[in-house]
Structure formats: C-alpha cells, structure tokens
Short mmCIF file of C-alpha atoms (C1' of nucleotides) in Angstrom, two decimals:
data_model
loop_
_atom_site.label_atom_id
_atom_site.label_comp_id
_atom_site.label_asym_id
_atom_site.label_seq_id
_atom_site.Cartn_x
_atom_site.Cartn_y
_atom_site.Cartn_z
CA MET A 20 -25.93 41.71 4.14
CA ALA A 21 -25.49 39.78 7.51
CA ALA A 22 -22.84 41.41 9.81
CA PRO A 23 -19.67 39.20 9.63
CA GLN A 24 -19.98 36.97 12.55
CA ALA A 25 -17.35 37.89 15.10
CA ARG A 26 -14.83 34.89 15.47
CA ARG A 27 -14.74 33.40 18.96
CA ARG A 28 -11.20 32.71 19.62
CA GLU A 29 -11.40 29.32 21.40
CA ARG A 30 -8.34 27.40 22.56
CA LEU A 31 -8.38 23.78 22.56
CA SER A 32 -5.63 21.39 23.75
CA PRO A 33 -3.62 20.02 20.70
CA ALA A 34 -4.98 16.49 21.31
CA ALA A 35 -8.77 17.68 20.96
CA ARG A 36 -8.10 19.87 18.16
CA LYS A 37 -6.52 17.37 16.24
CA THR A 38 -9.09 14.94 17.04
CA ASP A 39 -11.85 17.60 15.76
CA ILE A 40 -9.87 18.19 12.50
CA MET A 41 -9.62 14.46 11.70
CA ARG A 42 -13.13 13.71 12.54
CA CYS A 43 -14.31 16.68 10.41
CA ALA A 44 -11.82 15.72 7.64
CA GLY A 45 -13.26 12.20 7.61
CA ALA A 46 -16.81 13.39 7.18
CA LEU A 47 -15.93 15.48 4.28
CA LEU A 48 -14.04 12.74 2.65
CA ARG A 49 -16.98 10.59 2.94
CA ALA A 50 -19.34 13.14 1.59
CA SER A 51 -17.52 14.06 -1.53
CA ASP A 52 -14.90 12.79 -3.73
CA ASP A 53 -13.70 16.42 -4.52
CA ARG A 54 -10.49 17.09 -2.40
CA ASP A 55 -10.04 20.70 -3.92
CA GLY A 56 -10.44 23.18 -1.21
CA ILE A 57 -11.15 20.51 1.55
CA VAL A 58 -8.57 22.34 3.99
CA ALA A 59 -10.62 25.50 3.72
CA ALA A 60 -13.79 23.52 3.99
CA ILE A 61 -12.60 21.82 7.33
CA ALA A 62 -11.55 25.17 8.73
CA GLN A 63 -15.08 26.62 7.97
CA ASN A 64 -16.78 23.77 9.51
CA LEU A 65 -14.88 24.05 12.44
CA GLY A 66 -14.94 27.64 12.85
CA ILE A 67 -11.29 27.98 12.69
CA VAL A 68 -8.82 29.48 10.09
CA GLU A 69 -6.81 27.23 7.37
CA GLY A 70 -3.57 27.99 9.15
CA THR A 71 -4.78 26.22 12.20
CA VAL A 72 -5.23 23.00 10.38
CA TYR A 73 -1.43 23.46 9.38
CA ARG A 74 -0.48 23.65 12.93
CA TYR A 75 -1.59 20.08 13.39
CA PHE A 76 -0.84 18.52 9.74
CA PRO A 77 2.20 19.30 7.95
CA THR A 78 0.17 19.05 4.50
CA LYS A 79 -2.98 18.30 3.29
CA ARG A 80 -1.87 14.81 2.03
CA ASP A 81 -0.69 13.91 5.69
CA LEU A 82 -4.05 14.79 7.23
CA ILE A 83 -5.95 12.64 4.72
CA ILE A 84 -3.36 9.81 5.10
CA GLN A 85 -3.71 9.82 8.82
CA VAL A 86 -7.47 9.83 8.67
CA ALA A 87 -7.52 6.81 6.23
CA GLU A 88 -5.00 5.10 8.38
CA ASP A 89 -6.94 5.52 11.52
CA TRP A 90 -10.22 4.29 9.74
CA TYR A 91 -8.47 1.24 8.26
CA GLU A 92 -6.70 0.35 11.42
CA GLY A 93 -9.98 0.09 13.14
CA MET A 94 -11.69 -1.64 10.08
CA LEU A 95 -9.34 -4.42 10.12
CA ALA A 96 -8.59 -4.97 13.64
CA ASP A 97 -9.68 -8.40 15.02
CA TYR A 98 -9.71 -10.44 11.71
CA ASP A 99 -7.00 -12.65 12.99
CA ARG A 100 -9.05 -13.47 16.16
CA GLU A 101 -12.05 -14.21 14.04
CA LEU A 102 -9.93 -16.19 11.67
CA ALA A 103 -8.79 -18.61 14.48
CA GLY A 104 -12.47 -19.67 14.93
CA ILE A 105 -12.71 -20.93 11.38
CA SER A 106 -11.13 -24.00 10.30
CA GLY A 107 -10.66 -25.60 6.73
CA THR A 108 -8.81 -24.02 3.84
CA ARG A 109 -11.80 -23.24 1.96
CA ALA A 110 -13.90 -21.81 4.65
CA ARG A 111 -10.79 -19.73 5.96
CA LEU A 112 -10.06 -18.33 2.46
CA ARG A 113 -13.67 -17.44 1.86
CA PHE A 114 -13.70 -15.32 5.26
CA MET A 115 -10.94 -13.38 4.19
CA ILE A 116 -12.29 -12.61 0.71
CA TRP A 117 -15.81 -12.04 2.40
CA ARG A 118 -14.23 -9.61 4.91
CA HIS A 119 -12.37 -7.44 2.32
CA LEU A 120 -15.61 -7.45 0.28
CA THR A 121 -17.43 -6.32 3.38
CA VAL A 122 -15.22 -3.41 4.12
CA MET A 123 -15.65 -2.33 0.38
CA HIS A 124 -19.30 -2.55 0.72
CA ASP A 125 -19.69 -0.61 4.24
CA GLU A 126 -17.44 2.05 3.31
CA PRO A 127 -17.10 2.76 -0.47
CA ALA A 128 -15.87 6.37 -0.12
CA MET A 129 -13.13 5.42 2.15
CA CYS A 130 -12.04 2.65 0.00
CA ARG A 131 -12.13 4.73 -3.08
CA LEU A 132 -9.87 7.21 -1.27
CA VAL A 133 -7.41 4.69 -0.38
CA LEU A 134 -7.56 2.57 -3.73
CA ASP A 135 -7.78 5.45 -6.41
CA GLU A 136 -5.76 8.19 -4.46
CA LEU A 137 -3.36 7.01 -1.83
CA ARG A 138 -2.10 4.00 -3.51
CA ALA A 139 -1.69 5.81 -6.67
CA ASP A 140 1.00 8.18 -5.21
CA ALA A 141 4.62 7.62 -4.48
CA GLY A 142 4.71 7.56 -0.59
CA TYR A 143 1.98 4.74 -0.50
CA ARG A 144 4.42 2.26 0.84
CA GLU A 145 5.51 4.16 3.65
CA THR A 146 1.83 4.11 4.74
CA THR A 147 0.36 2.17 7.48
CA ILE A 148 -2.28 1.07 5.13
CA TYR A 149 0.06 -0.48 2.92
CA GLN A 150 1.61 -2.40 5.89
CA LEU A 151 -1.91 -3.54 7.15
CA ASN A 152 -2.73 -4.84 3.55
CA ARG A 153 0.53 -6.52 3.32
CA LEU A 154 -0.26 -8.47 6.47
CA TYR A 155 -3.65 -9.16 5.47
CA THR A 156 -2.65 -10.71 2.19
CA GLN A 157 0.33 -12.43 3.85
CA ARG A 158 -2.31 -14.02 6.15
CA THR A 159 -4.25 -15.17 3.13
CA LEU A 160 -1.26 -16.80 1.46
CA GLY A 161 -0.63 -18.39 4.76
CA ILE A 162 -3.70 -20.48 4.49
CA VAL A 163 -2.93 -21.51 0.95
CA ARG A 164 0.51 -22.55 2.15
CA GLU A 165 -1.15 -24.52 4.78
CA GLY A 166 -3.34 -26.22 2.32
CA ILE A 167 -0.18 -27.03 0.09
CA ALA A 168 1.29 -28.49 3.31
CA SER A 169 -1.68 -30.80 4.05
CA GLY A 170 -1.76 -31.88 0.49
CA GLU A 171 -5.37 -30.24 0.06
CA LEU A 172 -3.93 -27.96 -2.49
CA ARG A 173 -1.78 -28.55 -5.42
CA ALA A 174 2.22 -28.18 -4.65
CA ASP A 175 2.72 -26.14 -7.60
CA VAL A 176 0.41 -23.10 -6.86
CA PRO A 177 1.72 -19.89 -7.90
CA LEU A 178 1.18 -18.24 -4.69
CA THR A 179 1.42 -14.46 -5.36
CA MET A 180 -0.74 -14.95 -8.37
CA VAL A 181 -3.36 -16.44 -6.02
CA ARG A 182 -3.24 -13.32 -3.94
CA ASP A 183 -3.13 -11.11 -6.96
CA MET A 184 -6.18 -12.74 -8.53
CA ILE A 185 -8.29 -12.56 -5.29
CA TYR A 186 -7.64 -9.14 -4.25
CA GLY A 187 -7.41 -7.73 -7.67
CA GLY A 188 -10.56 -9.47 -8.47
CA ILE A 189 -12.51 -8.06 -5.56
CA GLU A 190 -11.15 -4.40 -6.48
CA HIS A 191 -12.53 -4.91 -10.19
CA HIS A 192 -15.69 -6.49 -8.89
CA CYS A 193 -16.18 -3.49 -6.55
CA TRP A 194 -15.07 -0.70 -8.95
CA ALA A 195 -18.50 0.59 -10.10
CA TYR A 196 -20.00 0.23 -6.63
CA LEU A 197 -17.23 2.34 -5.36
CA ARG A 198 -18.32 5.27 -7.42
CA GLY A 199 -21.90 4.96 -6.53
CA GLU A 200 -23.17 2.89 -9.32
CA GLY A 201 -24.74 -0.57 -9.17
CA LYS A 202 -24.53 -3.07 -6.10
CA PHE A 203 -22.79 -6.08 -5.27
CA SER A 204 -23.28 -8.95 -2.42
CA PRO A 205 -20.31 -9.41 -0.47
CA GLU A 206 -21.67 -13.15 0.17
CA GLN A 207 -22.30 -13.75 -3.47
CA ALA A 208 -18.96 -12.44 -4.65
CA ALA A 209 -17.20 -14.24 -1.94
CA ASP A 210 -18.80 -17.53 -2.90
CA ASP A 211 -18.05 -16.77 -6.45
CA ILE A 212 -14.14 -15.99 -5.92
CA VAL A 213 -13.84 -18.97 -3.66
CA ALA A 214 -15.41 -21.27 -6.02
CA ILE A 215 -13.15 -20.31 -8.95
CA VAL A 216 -9.98 -19.96 -6.98
CA TYR A 217 -10.51 -23.10 -4.72
CA ARG A 218 -11.18 -25.23 -7.65
CA GLY A 219 -8.08 -23.76 -9.52
CA ILE A 220 -5.84 -24.48 -6.75
CA ALA A 221 -7.19 -27.76 -5.14
CA ALA A 222 -5.35 -30.95 -5.42
CA PRO A 223 -6.78 -33.28 -7.81
CA GLU A 224 -8.36 -35.60 -5.31
CA GLU A 225 -10.15 -37.69 -7.98
CA SER A 226 -6.91 -38.50 -9.56
CA GLY A 227 -5.85 -40.75 -7.10
CA ALA A 228 -9.31 -42.53 -6.86
CA LEU A 229 -9.63 -42.70 -10.71
CA ALA A 230 -6.21 -44.42 -10.64
CA ARG A 231 -7.47 -46.98 -8.20
CA LEU A 232 -10.67 -47.56 -9.83
CA GLU A 233 -9.18 -47.97 -13.38
CA ASP A 234 -7.15 -50.69 -11.63
CA VAL A 235 -10.43 -52.12 -10.37
CA ALA A 236 -11.84 -52.14 -13.70
CA LYS A 237 -8.99 -54.16 -15.08
CA ARG A 238 -9.16 -56.64 -12.34
CA LEU A 239 -12.96 -57.07 -12.92
CA GLU A 240 -12.36 -57.44 -16.56
CA ARG A 241 -9.89 -60.22 -16.08
CA PHE A 242 -11.99 -61.73 -13.17
CA THR A 243 -15.22 -61.97 -15.17
CA GLN A 244 -13.06 -63.23 -18.35
CA THR A 245 -11.74 -66.00 -16.17
CA HIS A 246 -15.12 -66.98 -14.54
CA THR A 247 -17.20 -66.76 -17.84
CA ALA A 248 -14.44 -68.74 -19.59
CA THR A 249 -14.90 -71.51 -17.11
CA MET B 1 23.98 36.09 -17.72
CA ALA B 2 22.79 34.65 -21.37
CA ALA B 3 20.93 37.08 -23.38
CA PRO B 4 17.22 35.98 -23.43
CA GLN B 5 16.86 34.14 -26.75
CA ALA B 6 14.57 36.05 -29.07
CA ARG B 7 11.57 33.82 -29.58
CA ARG B 8 10.90 32.94 -33.36
CA ARG B 9 7.24 33.32 -33.71
CA GLU B 10 6.51 30.35 -36.19
CA ARG B 11 3.05 29.48 -37.34
CA LEU B 12 2.18 25.90 -38.00
CA SER B 13 -1.15 24.67 -39.38
CA PRO B 14 -3.18 23.57 -36.61
CA ALA B 15 -2.96 20.00 -37.29
CA ALA B 16 0.93 20.00 -37.20
CA ARG B 17 0.77 22.03 -33.96
CA LYS B 18 -1.53 19.71 -32.41
CA THR B 19 0.42 16.71 -33.31
CA ASP B 20 3.61 18.29 -31.95
CA ILE B 21 1.98 19.01 -28.64
CA MET B 22 0.50 15.55 -28.33
CA ARG B 23 4.03 14.05 -29.30
CA CYS B 24 5.80 16.11 -26.79
CA ALA B 25 3.30 15.51 -24.07
CA GLY B 26 3.59 11.68 -24.64
CA ALA B 27 7.35 11.98 -24.24
CA LEU B 28 6.90 13.87 -21.05
CA LEU B 29 4.42 11.54 -19.67
CA ARG B 30 6.52 8.72 -20.33
CA ALA B 31 9.34 10.24 -18.74
CA SER B 32 7.84 11.26 -15.25
CA ASP B 33 4.92 10.75 -13.20
CA ASP B 34 4.80 14.21 -12.08
CA ARG B 35 1.98 16.05 -14.03
CA ASP B 36 2.35 19.36 -12.21
CA GLY B 37 3.47 21.92 -14.42
CA ILE B 38 3.49 19.73 -17.48
CA VAL B 39 1.68 22.33 -19.72
CA ALA B 40 4.39 24.69 -19.18
CA ALA B 41 6.96 21.91 -19.83
CA ILE B 42 5.46 21.11 -23.10
CA ALA B 43 5.39 24.85 -23.95
CA GLN B 44 9.02 25.13 -23.07
CA ASN B 45 10.13 21.95 -24.83
CA LEU B 46 8.28 23.16 -28.37
CA GLY B 47 9.63 26.82 -27.75
CA ILE B 48 5.91 28.09 -27.55
CA VAL B 49 3.88 29.66 -24.90
CA GLU B 50 1.42 28.02 -22.50
CA GLY B 51 -1.45 29.88 -23.76
CA THR B 52 -0.93 28.23 -27.27
CA VAL B 53 -1.39 24.80 -25.86
CA TYR B 54 -4.94 25.93 -24.58
CA ARG B 55 -5.54 27.01 -28.29
CA TYR B 56 -5.72 23.20 -29.21
CA PHE B 57 -6.70 21.42 -25.97
CA PRO B 58 -9.45 23.10 -23.62
CA THR B 59 -7.85 21.62 -20.49
CA LYS B 60 -4.68 19.82 -19.55
CA ARG B 61 -6.93 16.67 -18.68
CA ASP B 62 -8.30 16.59 -22.31
CA LEU B 63 -4.87 16.90 -23.59
CA ILE B 64 -3.66 13.85 -21.42
CA ILE B 65 -6.64 11.65 -22.20
CA GLN B 66 -6.22 12.19 -25.97
CA VAL B 67 -2.58 11.15 -25.85
CA ALA B 68 -3.55 8.10 -23.89
CA GLU B 69 -6.57 7.36 -26.07
CA ASP B 70 -4.43 7.64 -29.19
CA TRP B 71 -1.75 5.36 -27.68
CA TYR B 72 -4.01 2.74 -26.36
CA GLU B 73 -6.06 2.54 -29.78
CA GLY B 74 -2.74 1.66 -31.42
CA MET B 75 -1.96 -0.75 -28.67
CA LEU B 76 -4.98 -2.77 -28.81
CA ALA B 77 -5.53 -2.63 -32.67
CA ASP B 78 -5.84 -5.88 -34.20
CA TYR B 79 -6.08 -8.17 -31.31
CA ASP B 80 -9.33 -9.45 -32.80
CA ARG B 81 -7.41 -10.52 -35.99
CA GLU B 82 -4.71 -12.31 -34.07
CA LEU B 83 -7.32 -13.96 -31.85
CA ALA B 84 -8.90 -15.49 -35.08
CA GLY B 85 -5.89 -17.67 -35.59
CA ILE B 86 -6.03 -19.22 -32.23
CA SER B 87 -8.30 -22.26 -31.44
CA GLY B 88 -9.25 -23.88 -28.16
CA THR B 89 -10.87 -21.94 -25.19
CA ARG B 90 -7.59 -22.44 -23.06
CA ALA B 91 -5.45 -21.09 -25.81
CA ARG B 92 -7.66 -18.35 -26.56
CA LEU B 93 -8.01 -17.06 -23.08
CA ARG B 94 -4.23 -17.34 -22.62
CA PHE B 95 -3.91 -15.12 -25.70
CA MET B 96 -6.10 -12.26 -24.18
CA ILE B 97 -4.48 -12.42 -20.86
CA TRP B 98 -0.88 -12.57 -22.24
CA ARG B 99 -1.55 -9.79 -24.62
CA HIS B 100 -2.83 -7.45 -21.96
CA LEU B 101 0.18 -8.32 -19.83
CA THR B 102 2.56 -7.54 -22.54
CA VAL B 103 1.00 -4.08 -22.91
CA MET B 104 1.66 -3.78 -19.41
CA HIS B 105 5.24 -4.74 -19.77
CA ASP B 106 6.20 -2.61 -22.80
CA GLU B 107 4.55 0.54 -21.69
CA PRO B 108 4.51 0.87 -17.84
CA ALA B 109 4.08 4.54 -17.76
CA MET B 110 1.25 4.73 -20.00
CA CYS B 111 -0.52 1.94 -18.24
CA ARG B 112 0.07 3.57 -14.93
CA LEU B 113 -1.43 6.79 -16.16
CA VAL B 114 -4.49 5.15 -17.49
CA LEU B 115 -5.01 2.86 -14.47
CA ASP B 116 -3.92 5.25 -11.55
CA GLU B 117 -5.01 8.47 -13.15
CA LEU B 118 -7.57 8.29 -15.74
CA ARG B 119 -9.55 5.52 -14.24
CA ALA B 120 -9.76 7.23 -10.96
CA ASP B 121 -11.43 10.29 -12.22
CA ALA B 122 -15.20 10.92 -12.83
CA GLY B 123 -15.18 11.34 -16.72
CA TYR B 124 -13.34 7.94 -17.35
CA ARG B 125 -16.69 6.35 -18.59
CA GLU B 126 -16.73 8.77 -21.31
CA THR B 127 -13.20 7.88 -22.57
CA THR B 128 -12.37 5.85 -25.56
CA ILE B 129 -10.09 3.91 -23.29
CA TYR B 130 -12.97 2.78 -21.29
CA GLN B 131 -14.77 1.78 -24.49
CA LEU B 132 -11.80 -0.33 -25.83
CA ASN B 133 -11.28 -1.96 -22.40
CA ARG B 134 -14.95 -2.97 -22.36
CA LEU B 135 -14.72 -4.44 -25.84
CA TYR B 136 -11.57 -6.32 -24.82
CA THR B 137 -13.18 -7.78 -21.87
CA GLN B 138 -16.34 -8.44 -23.52
CA ARG B 139 -14.40 -10.55 -26.19
CA THR B 140 -12.77 -12.46 -23.28
CA LEU B 141 -16.07 -13.35 -21.76
CA GLY B 142 -17.27 -14.38 -25.31
CA ILE B 143 -14.47 -17.03 -25.20
CA VAL B 144 -15.72 -18.15 -21.83
CA ARG B 145 -19.34 -18.19 -23.11
CA GLU B 146 -18.39 -20.27 -26.19
CA GLY B 147 -16.52 -22.56 -23.69
CA ILE B 148 -19.84 -22.84 -21.82
CA ALA B 149 -21.76 -23.65 -24.61
CA SER B 150 -19.54 -26.50 -26.01
CA GLY B 151 -19.55 -28.02 -22.34
CA GLU B 152 -15.89 -27.61 -21.92
CA LEU B 153 -16.42 -25.17 -19.15
CA ARG B 154 -19.18 -25.53 -16.20
CA ALA B 155 -22.50 -24.22 -16.80
CA ASP B 156 -22.57 -22.18 -13.45
CA VAL B 157 -19.51 -19.95 -14.25
CA PRO B 158 -19.89 -16.68 -12.73
CA LEU B 159 -19.05 -14.84 -15.91
CA THR B 160 -18.30 -11.36 -14.69
CA MET B 161 -16.24 -12.59 -11.82
CA VAL B 162 -14.05 -14.55 -14.15
CA ARG B 163 -13.51 -11.17 -15.90
CA ASP B 164 -12.70 -9.46 -12.68
CA MET B 165 -10.20 -12.04 -11.48
CA ILE B 166 -8.56 -12.07 -14.78
CA TYR B 167 -8.03 -8.39 -15.12
CA GLY B 168 -8.01 -7.40 -11.75
CA GLY B 169 -5.30 -10.22 -11.22
CA ILE B 170 -3.24 -8.83 -14.03
CA GLU B 171 -3.15 -5.16 -12.70
CA HIS B 172 -2.41 -6.50 -9.14
CA HIS B 173 0.47 -8.55 -10.45
CA CYS B 174 1.94 -5.58 -12.46
CA TRP B 175 1.49 -3.05 -9.65
CA ALA B 176 5.06 -2.78 -8.31
CA TYR B 177 6.37 -3.17 -11.91
CA LEU B 178 4.33 -0.19 -13.08
CA ARG B 179 6.29 1.93 -10.57
CA GLY B 180 9.61 0.97 -11.63
CA GLU B 181 10.10 -1.90 -8.77
CA GLY B 182 10.71 -5.57 -9.78
CA LYS B 183 9.95 -7.37 -12.82
CA PHE B 184 7.58 -9.90 -14.25
CA SER B 185 7.30 -12.26 -17.25
CA PRO B 186 4.14 -11.98 -19.24
CA GLU B 187 4.49 -15.55 -20.39
CA GLN B 188 4.82 -16.92 -16.76
CA ALA B 189 2.16 -14.64 -15.53
CA ALA B 190 -0.33 -15.65 -18.41
CA ASP B 191 0.28 -19.36 -17.64
CA ASP B 192 -0.19 -18.95 -13.93
CA ILE B 193 -3.48 -17.01 -14.35
CA VAL B 194 -4.65 -19.24 -17.05
CA ALA B 195 -3.84 -22.32 -15.09
CA ILE B 196 -5.92 -21.27 -11.84
CA VAL B 197 -8.66 -19.81 -13.94
CA TYR B 198 -9.12 -22.76 -16.43
CA ARG B 199 -9.11 -25.37 -13.84
CA GLY B 200 -11.50 -23.18 -11.87
CA ILE B 201 -14.07 -23.08 -14.71
CA ALA B 202 -13.34 -26.19 -16.70
CA ALA B 203 -16.40 -28.76 -16.42
CA PRO B 204 -15.53 -31.74 -14.30
CA GLU B 205 -14.86 -34.28 -16.93
CA GLU B 206 -13.72 -36.74 -14.34
CA SER B 207 -16.99 -36.67 -12.52
CA GLY B 208 -18.87 -38.71 -15.02
CA ALA B 209 -16.03 -41.23 -15.27
CA LEU B 210 -15.95 -41.33 -11.54
CA ALA B 211 -19.46 -42.16 -11.21
CA ARG B 212 -19.28 -45.07 -13.90
CA LEU B 213 -16.20 -46.49 -12.18
CA GLU B 214 -17.85 -46.39 -8.83
CA ASP B 215 -20.65 -48.58 -10.26
CA VAL B 216 -18.04 -50.89 -11.48
CA ALA B 217 -16.30 -51.15 -8.30
CA LYS B 218 -19.70 -52.29 -6.75
CA ARG B 219 -20.39 -54.79 -9.36
CA LEU B 220 -16.89 -56.35 -8.77
CA GLU B 221 -17.62 -56.52 -5.11
CA ARG B 222 -20.75 -58.26 -5.42
CA PHE B 223 -19.46 -60.36 -8.37
CA THR B 224 -16.21 -61.45 -6.25
CA GLN B 225 -18.49 -62.12 -3.16
CA THR B 226 -20.63 -64.24 -5.25
CA HIS B 227 -17.90 -66.43 -6.77
CA THR B 228 -15.66 -66.70 -3.67
CA ALA B 229 -18.73 -67.81 -1.84
CA THR B 230 -19.28 -70.65 -4.25
"C1'" DG C 9 4.99 43.51 -55.17
"C1'" DA C 10 2.35 46.29 -51.90
"C1'" DG C 11 -1.97 46.03 -49.06
"C1'" DT C 12 -5.10 43.35 -46.58
"C1'" DA C 13 -7.72 39.72 -44.09
"C1'" DT C 14 -7.26 35.84 -41.31
"C1'" DA C 15 -6.16 33.30 -37.54
"C1'" DA C 16 -1.86 31.59 -34.96
"C1'" DA C 17 0.74 32.91 -31.26
"C1'" DT C 18 1.48 35.98 -27.51
"C1'" DG C 19 2.15 37.48 -22.86
"C1'" DA C 20 0.17 39.58 -19.28
"C1'" DG C 21 -3.02 38.71 -16.96
"C1'" DT C 22 -6.96 36.01 -13.19
"C1'" DT C 23 -8.23 32.23 -10.23
"C1'" DT C 24 -7.75 28.76 -7.05
"C1'" DA C 25 -5.92 26.30 -3.55
"C1'" DA C 26 -1.96 24.75 -0.92
"C1'" DC C 27 1.11 26.37 2.41
"C1'" DT C 28 3.98 30.22 5.58
"C1'" DC C 29 4.90 33.04 9.50
"C1'" DA C 30 5.06 37.08 12.09
"C1'" DT C 31 1.73 38.77 15.30
"C1'" DT C 32 -2.10 38.37 18.39
"C1'" DT C 33 -4.42 36.80 22.50
"C1'" DA C 34 -6.68 33.03 25.41
"C1'" DG C 35 -6.24 31.21 29.68
"C1'" DG C 36 -3.59 28.84 33.51
"C1'" DG C 37 0.47 29.46 36.80
"C1'" DG C 38 2.67 32.03 40.35
"C1'" DC D 22 -3.64 40.66 38.88
"C1'" DC D 23 0.14 39.97 35.91
"C1'" DC D 24 2.77 37.53 32.90
"C1'" DC D 25 4.10 33.88 29.97
"C1'" DT D 26 3.25 30.17 27.09
"C1'" DA D 27 1.76 28.49 22.99
"C1'" DA D 28 -3.01 28.28 20.31
"C1'" DA D 29 -4.69 30.68 16.80
"C1'" DT D 30 -4.85 34.20 13.59
"C1'" DG D 31 -4.92 36.51 9.19
"C1'" DA D 32 -2.45 38.58 5.71
"C1'" DG D 33 0.53 37.02 3.16
"C1'" DT D 34 3.51 33.76 -0.84
"C1'" DT D 35 3.80 30.23 -4.44
"C1'" DA D 36 2.49 27.51 -8.05
"C1'" DA D 37 -0.01 26.04 -11.69
"C1'" DA D 38 -4.07 26.01 -14.40
"C1'" DC D 39 -6.43 28.68 -17.29
"C1'" DT D 40 -8.23 33.33 -20.10
"C1'" DC D 41 -8.21 37.07 -23.28
"C1'" DA D 42 -7.16 41.35 -25.84
"C1'" DT D 43 -3.43 42.35 -28.61
"C1'" DT D 44 0.26 41.24 -31.83
"C1'" DT D 45 1.92 39.40 -36.08
"C1'" DA D 46 3.26 35.73 -39.54
"C1'" DT D 47 1.29 34.21 -43.75
"C1'" DA D 48 -1.54 33.37 -47.70
"C1'" DC D 49 -4.40 35.84 -50.94
"C1'" DT D 50 -5.99 39.62 -53.83
"C1'" DC D 51 -5.24 42.99 -57.11
#
DNA sequence: GAGTATAAATGAGTTTAACTCATTTAGGGG
DNA sequence: CCCCTAAATGAGTTAAACTCATTTATACTC
C-alpha cells in the first residue's frame, strides 16, 4: 500500500483559487455528464479538500452555473459587431441561426449542460445565460421586424412563433449530436432552416407582379381581338 | 403529543399495490416539480413504508418512467384513427401540430417531466415515450412525404428539419406555460406554425403561371410595337 | 378450526454525495 | 521573530435513495 501522500497546505489568493476551481470544474463538466460527486472530484484534482470549494461557492449549483455563464458570455461575445457587417434580412437571419448552430457544434457538452440541466430548473430565469439568450433572440426578432417594416416580410408574421421555431428547431436538430450520437453541419442546417422560415414569412412578392401581369393578359386579349377583327 | 398511530399492516395483491403506488406517484408528480423525497412521500400517502415501494419498482427512476409511459400511451392513443378522417396536407399537418399542443396544454406537469427530466437522461432512448414520439413524428413526416409526392410540396423539402422546427417550435412555444407562467392557445399556435411551415415548404404554384405571363408580356410588347408602328 | 407455507410488508439499517463549522496553520506586516 | 489574519482543513451532519433479514397477514391444507 502506498504511503498516504502528505498534503501540502498551499495558500492561494482567493481570486486565483476561484479561477482554479472554475477551470477544473469546466474541464470535468466537458469530460462527463455525470454530476454526482463532481465537487469531490474537483477537490481531488486540485489537491484540496471539498470544504475549500464551498468557501468559494455556496452550492454546487452556483459553481456550475457560474462556469456555464462565463463560458456562454465568451461564446456569444461580439455577435452584434459581426452582424453589423451583414446586410439583407435573409443573410442576417441566416447568420444568427448559423452562429447558434456553431456554438452547439463546437461545445456539445456545455450546450447540453445549459439546455438539459440549467434551463430545466427553477432559478434559470435569474441566470445570465437566460438574459444573454433573451438578447440573442430579441436581436433575431429585430431583424424580422425590420424586414416587416421594409415590406420584405409579411405584415402578419407571428413574431414569437418565428423565434420559437428557429431556436426550438435548432435544439431539436442538435439533440442527438449533443449526446455524442450522429453529426450535423451548421452550414447545411442553417441553410435548411432559413429556407423554410424565409419562404414562410416573406411577403408574396409575386402577388403584385401576378396582378399586373393578369392585367397585361387582359389588355393583350382585347388588343388582339380588336386588331384581328379589323 | 399525538400517540403514534399503530400501523395497520394490510396486504394487497401485487397488482393492486402497484397500481396504488403508480396512481399516487402520478398525483405527486403533477402536484410538484420537486422529486426529492418523493418515494418517502408516496409511502407516507399510502400508509406504507419506503421499502415496500422498492419491492415493486427497482429504482425511483423506473417508477417515474413507468407512470409517465402509462400516461403518455393513453394520451397519444387513437390519433392515427382521428387523422384518417382528415384530408389535405395542410389540414393533416395542422391536426398533428394542434394535437401535440393540446397535450402540452392539458398536462403541463407531465409534459415538463418528460421534456425536462426524462428526455435529458441517458436511458431515454429505451423508453416507450421515445418510441411513441418517434412514431408520432414519423407520421408527421409521412404527411409531408405524401405532399411532396403529389407535387403540392416542393421536392427539396429538408424533411427532418421540418420535423425539428415543428416539434422544437412547439416545445419552445410552451416553455413558459409548462412552468406555470403565461398562457397559450393551441388553436392559435397551431395556426401560426402551420402558416409558417406550409408556406415554407409549399411548391411555388405561381412560378409556372408567372413564367407563362412573362411570356405573354413580351408578346404584347412586340404586338403593340408592330401595330403602333404601322 | 388449528397448523403451516407463502410472500407481502416491515424497519432498521447502509451508502453516497452535498454541505457545515470549529479548529488549524501558512505567510505577510510590524 | 512573533503575531494576526484568513485560507484551508477534516471531521462531522443531513438527506435521500436503496437493501435485506425478519416479521406477519392470509390463503390453503387436513
């Protein structure tokens, strides 16, 4: 039996220790979807004791949420700036959709944590993640509103349902991928979603043209009748 | 202090006891979203001991899953027969969507249990609920396929994405309602979803007409030029 | 109607993981 | 070099899921 390793009691600044714990928690959260005993695992990994973790985070849940929040904040930074460089309702919508799909694709474990665990429980609405997501979907709806204002989209678009179908669709589409089964292409998926949604909400451009052309047809008929009668 | 009630040891047939436990579990699952100590609560409600519950269900999870399965099976019975009485791609799609929305509306607690708890964990795929849902969405895709075959819908419809957007959209739409906040109307929601999706996937009927009319316009121009030149 | 076999039910455990707190001790300031 | 602060400890408590040897209601036999 190996002699029990004498613990070296090392003192870090609170900030450094907290960073260490969060980094370690992030790694473990990505490595496995089993959250049982994760506090013990973190402590063991860092060579500290469980109680020390609780000096920095009141509960396990707080720790996990803060890790997820930090990650998500970094992940969603700057989309606004990127979006500013894209013009056209369709392209802008596609960008928002594609970006969300890309997050799913690049960080399945974290996304699953957010979607399946954090979002399910009571305090989710008090979470930064909820706020960030709200902003993101609000931005998406903003694009739709602009499209309506310009006449490019129908005036009677049910706004929140468009949002629900886009983001609900994304989540459903990635469901299997998030648990390590199957693949998906963010580009392909974004194309497919945008194709359905855009056609679904675009103003019937053709209807005006059709009306004009129907008129043309009638005039032609009269014209030809007049001229052939002569 | 009230004298401790002498427990009356009553023996039921296994079937009867199992039914009792499941019924009680169902009531508690509907009454609260807190699953901690639910086995103890069931035992107390039935005047039995926790260990007795475990004689009928190997784990708490098994009990909950079986309750949810029984409920869902009853809930989704017969949709196939009802669907048979509805004709037209759009109406049939709307029926499937409306029905799913109605389940959400009538049994928010159970739906939340299935969506937020059962679907999140590993064994979900082995669940009857998963199978029933698969059949349901397969049936939906069947309707879309028929629409494509008849030429009513575009040939390039991304089938699974249509499914994901419909059912993901439904879930997103009901999210707040499922946790007791806000309302929604299954009828309105079904209309909105079907409006977006159907327009999104319908074949462009107008395009052929447009092409013909563009041709008419050119002929008219030539005709008028010829005749006014004279 | 008494004796007995069966299995339903018990209740006193164990286990595991989250969380608490009185005590210990590293390490910088005087 | 000592002392003070607060970081870290480790030995708890709590809570809930789950186990199992024992008890006992009930149906069946004779």
